[in-house]
Amino acid sequence: MNKDIQVSISQKNDVSILQIKGDVTAITGEPIEAAYQKVTTAGAKKILLYFDKDGYINSGGSRS
C-alpha cells in the first residue's frame, strides 16, 4: 500500500472534479477532505470523485 496521495481539482461545466491518485486510508484522507472543503466553500453543488484505477480504498472505518 502506497502512503502517497495526490488530489487535483478541475472543473467541467457545473461539476467540480476531484481526481484522486494513490491509496485512500485514514492517514491519507486529509488531502481529499481539504479539496472537498475548497470546492464546497467555493459554492460547488455537483462534485465528482474520480479515483485512479490502481488505487486502494481502505474500508476500515473512520478515525477518532
XYZ file of N, CA and C in Angstrom:
192
model
N 0.845 -1.179 0.000
C 0.000 0.000 0.000
C 0.889 1.240 0.000
N 0.592 2.169 -0.870
C 1.348 3.415 -1.001
C 0.750 4.478 -0.089
N 1.591 5.184 0.675
C 1.093 6.212 1.587
C 0.995 7.587 0.944
N 1.472 7.728 -0.306
C 1.390 8.999 -1.003
C 0.052 9.114 -1.720
N -0.495 10.301 -1.713
C -1.761 10.540 -2.408
C -1.684 11.904 -3.080
N -2.304 12.007 -4.243
C -2.371 13.271 -4.975
C -3.833 13.552 -5.282
N -4.252 14.762 -4.992
C -5.620 15.181 -5.285
C -5.551 16.457 -6.118
N -6.145 16.419 -7.297
C -6.201 17.615 -8.128
C -7.659 17.994 -8.359
N -7.874 19.275 -8.536
C -9.226 19.810 -8.720
C -9.341 20.395 -10.116
N -10.419 20.032 -10.804
C -10.710 20.636 -12.096
C -12.208 20.901 -12.177
N -12.597 21.582 -13.210
C -13.996 21.961 -13.388
C -14.431 21.603 -14.796
N -15.609 21.018 -14.945
C -16.207 20.777 -16.259
C -17.666 21.195 -16.162
N -17.979 22.262 -16.864
C -19.317 22.858 -16.778
C -19.625 23.181 -15.322
N -20.689 22.632 -14.753
C -21.038 22.932 -13.367
C -20.607 21.835 -12.394
N -19.666 20.988 -12.805
C -19.202 19.884 -11.969
C -17.751 20.110 -11.548
N -17.508 20.062 -10.248
C -16.143 20.100 -9.728
C -15.642 18.663 -9.660
N -14.441 18.437 -10.185
C -13.893 17.083 -10.251
C -12.674 16.998 -9.344
N -12.716 16.043 -8.407
C -11.571 15.769 -7.559
C -10.947 14.482 -8.070
N -9.781 14.595 -8.694
C -9.085 13.413 -9.214
C -8.120 12.936 -8.138
N -8.272 11.680 -7.737
C -7.536 11.123 -6.603
C -6.633 10.009 -7.088
N -5.325 10.186 -6.875
C -4.339 9.170 -7.247
C -3.635 8.713 -5.983
N -3.646 7.413 -5.741
C -2.996 6.857 -4.557
C -3.994 6.113 -3.693
N -3.510 5.633 -2.579
C -4.323 4.827 -1.674
C -5.071 5.706 -0.687
N -6.370 5.422 -0.499
C -7.206 6.183 0.413
C -7.329 5.413 1.722
N -6.777 6.017 2.777
C -6.838 5.429 4.121
C -7.136 6.564 5.100
N -7.263 6.230 6.370
C -7.466 7.265 7.387
C -6.287 8.226 7.407
N -5.109 7.745 7.119
C -3.902 8.573 7.136
C -3.856 9.518 5.942
N -4.255 9.051 4.769
C -4.146 9.859 3.549
C -5.437 10.596 3.198
N -6.449 10.479 4.007
C -7.724 11.099 3.699
C -7.757 12.613 3.818
N -6.818 13.202 4.537
C -6.842 14.646 4.758
C -6.769 15.473 3.476
N -5.921 15.130 2.503
C -5.919 15.931 1.256
C -7.259 15.886 0.514
N -7.949 14.763 0.598
C -9.267 14.663 -0.045
C -10.258 15.575 0.673
N -10.235 15.547 1.998
C -11.116 16.410 2.782
C -10.830 17.884 2.505
N -9.553 18.248 2.391
C -9.178 19.644 2.117
C -9.684 20.087 0.740
N -9.534 19.229 -0.263
C -10.012 19.556 -1.610
C -11.532 19.684 -1.624
N -12.213 18.796 -0.918
C -13.672 18.844 -0.829
C -14.121 20.158 -0.185
N -13.464 20.530 0.915
C -13.803 21.788 1.585
C -13.576 22.988 0.666
N -12.512 22.937 -0.119
C -12.197 24.038 -1.035
C -13.297 24.237 -2.071
N -13.754 23.142 -2.693
C -14.776 23.289 -3.737
C -16.143 23.611 -3.154
N -16.470 23.079 -1.980
C -17.777 23.395 -1.393
C -17.816 24.836 -0.894
N -16.693 25.310 -0.356
C -16.622 26.707 0.074
C -16.769 27.640 -1.117
N -16.273 27.206 -2.269
C -16.393 27.997 -3.498
C -17.790 27.906 -4.106
N -18.672 27.087 -3.518
C -20.057 27.020 -3.978
C -20.413 25.830 -4.848
N -19.539 24.835 -4.945
C -19.835 23.667 -5.780
C -21.084 22.943 -5.290
N -21.941 22.598 -6.218
C -23.149 21.823 -5.909
C -23.049 20.398 -6.432
N -22.218 20.199 -7.463
C -22.007 18.875 -8.046
C -20.517 18.562 -7.968
N -20.195 17.432 -7.328
C -18.797 17.048 -7.137
C -18.622 15.605 -7.577
N -17.644 15.394 -8.444
C -17.329 14.053 -8.926
C -15.995 13.622 -8.317
N -15.984 12.483 -7.658
C -14.748 11.907 -7.136
C -14.265 10.881 -8.143
N -13.106 11.137 -8.731
C -12.545 10.269 -9.761
C -11.308 9.593 -9.179
N -11.432 8.287 -8.903
C -10.345 7.527 -8.294
C -9.500 6.845 -9.360
N -8.183 6.926 -9.207
C -7.247 6.250 -10.089
C -7.498 4.746 -10.034
N -7.399 4.072 -11.160
C -7.721 2.638 -11.213
C -6.765 1.772 -10.393
N -5.559 2.265 -10.117
C -4.586 1.476 -9.361
C -4.631 1.755 -7.864
N -5.536 2.604 -7.432
C -5.610 2.974 -6.021
C -6.321 1.932 -5.179
N -6.157 2.075 -3.889
C -6.767 1.192 -2.895
C -7.594 2.060 -1.952
N -8.783 1.600 -1.590
C -9.615 2.315 -0.632
C -9.816 1.416 0.578
N -9.331 1.886 1.733
C -9.461 1.148 2.976
C -10.904 1.261 3.463
N -11.490 0.153 3.828
C -12.884 0.152 4.295
C -12.953 -0.048 5.801
N -11.880 0.252 6.506
C -11.806 0.023 7.953
C -12.625 0.961 8.804
N -13.189 2.009 8.252
C -13.978 2.946 9.039
C -13.247 4.244 9.269
N -13.873 5.111 10.023
C -13.281 6.427 10.255
C -12.351 6.405 11.460
N -11.540 7.430 11.535
C -10.613 7.541 12.658
C -11.253 8.410 13.746
N -10.783 8.284 14.929
C -11.330 9.075 16.050
C -10.570 10.349 16.261
